[in-house]
Amino acid sequence: MPGAAESATVTPDSRPGNGAAPAPSESGKGSVGTKPSTSPKPSGTAKPPASALDYWPSEANTGVPKGTALKPSGSITVTKSGTVIEGLEVTGCITIKTSNVTIRKTKINAVGCGVKTDLEGTYKNVLVEDVEIDGKGDLKLWLIGWTGFTCRRCYLHGGFSGAHPRSNTVIEDSYIITTSPGGSSEGRHLSGIGFHGGKGMVIRHNRVECPVDGCSAALSLYGNFELVEDVLVEDNYFHGGSYCTYAGSVQSKPFPYAKNVRYLNNAFSKMGVEPFPKCGRHGPVTSYEHGNGNEWTGNYWFDEKKTPITIK
């Protein structure tokens, strides 16, 4: 890769690489952090000061607010529209079988799942806010999915995938980190956010990390079950994976060409050391196709000069 003073150019690679195994499957600033008005002053290293990373969410400002009293609970199935779940520590799973549900200021020690809506998009307007979901290192567990939800200021950790969204979803101002190595040895591949096709998703102002063996990507967009369509990826920080992101046009998938997928102003880590010297092991991005409404604008290395990343 070029040095910090140069423009880095990425040639798309449509190989699935560490691609995830199949599983069932606008614009604006987030409210966490304040973006610096100027770039940090150079200090002779490609790595910016830690304070620059504070612009994105972390464990300190996501999940259950400090000091919140929580009441123990087992698994919950919600069938009544308008239900509000607040101030609980759930050991098990919250299954949503209706629209207009709020889960707020709650910790979930996930067993079987964390929060699960339906796969087909029957239910809508599910708000998950100031919630922590802990997968307890279960590499068979994704923590939130599938359709019709907004996950805001969520702290998702400890599963094989933090989120498995499908259609009509928003993930914003959240910290998602995969910390347990494994993946292929368990018959699946890890990710921060794993998306296997669908229409209408916003990934905005999140910190998504998957810096462990067996990780495909911090953000993987795969056309496994549907076309990847109408996806906005904006103002996020990505770290880890085979590539930091698979951008939706993976040629080996049943739906190989993404449509209207926009990557805007995202930061890609550049630690300069193994095992993830180029954000991912092999680079920041693969499986991106120009045209078809897709856009790659303003994306950059997380270094002192915010070196642009361009795609041929």
Coordinates of N, CA, C and O in Angstrom, one line a residue, residues 69-76 85-92 106-107 109:
A69 N -30.2 0.7 37.1 CA -30.6 -0.5 37.9 C -31.3 -1.5 37.0 O -32.2 -1.1 36.3
L70 N -30.9 -2.7 37.0 CA -31.4 -3.7 36.1 C -32.1 -4.8 37.0 O -31.6 -5.3 38.0
K71 N -33.3 -5.3 36.5 CA -34.0 -6.3 37.1 C -33.8 -7.6 36.3 O -34.0 -7.7 35.1
P72 N -33.5 -8.8 37.0 CA -33.2 -10.0 36.3 C -34.5 -10.5 35.6 O -35.6 -10.3 36.1
S73 N -34.3 -11.2 34.4 CA -35.4 -11.7 33.7 C -34.9 -12.9 32.8 O -33.7 -13.0 32.5
G74 N -35.8 -13.8 32.5 CA -35.5 -14.9 31.6 C -35.9 -14.4 30.2 O -36.2 -13.2 29.9
S75 N -36.0 -15.3 29.2 CA -36.3 -15.0 27.9 C -37.7 -14.4 27.8 O -38.6 -14.7 28.6
I76 N -37.9 -13.5 26.8 CA -39.1 -12.8 26.6 C -39.6 -13.0 25.1 O -38.8 -12.8 24.2
I85 N -39.8 -2.7 26.7 CA -38.9 -3.4 27.7 C -37.8 -2.5 28.1 O -37.1 -2.0 27.3
E86 N -37.7 -2.3 29.4 CA -36.7 -1.3 29.9 C -36.2 -1.8 31.3 O -36.9 -2.3 32.1
G87 N -34.9 -1.6 31.5 CA -34.3 -1.8 32.8 C -34.2 -3.2 33.2 O -34.3 -3.5 34.4
L88 N -34.0 -4.2 32.3 CA -33.9 -5.6 32.6 C -32.5 -6.1 32.3 O -31.8 -5.6 31.4
E89 N -32.1 -7.2 33.0 CA -31.0 -8.0 32.6 C -31.5 -9.4 32.2 O -31.9 -10.1 33.1
V90 N -31.6 -9.6 30.9 CA -32.2 -10.8 30.4 C -31.2 -11.9 30.1 O -30.2 -11.6 29.5
T91 N -31.4 -13.0 30.7 CA -30.6 -14.2 30.3 C -31.4 -15.1 29.4 O -32.4 -15.7 29.9
G92 N -31.1 -15.1 28.2 CA -31.9 -15.8 27.2 C -32.0 -15.0 25.9 O -31.0 -14.4 25.4
T106 N -31.3 -2.0 28.6 CA -31.4 -3.5 28.9 C -30.1 -4.2 28.5 O -29.6 -3.9 27.5
K107 N -29.6 -5.1 29.4 CA -28.5 -6.0 29.0 C -29.1 -7.4 28.7 O -30.0 -7.9 29.5
N109 N -27.8 -11.3 28.2 CA -26.8 -12.3 28.2 C -27.4 -13.4 27.3 O -28.3 -14.2 27.6

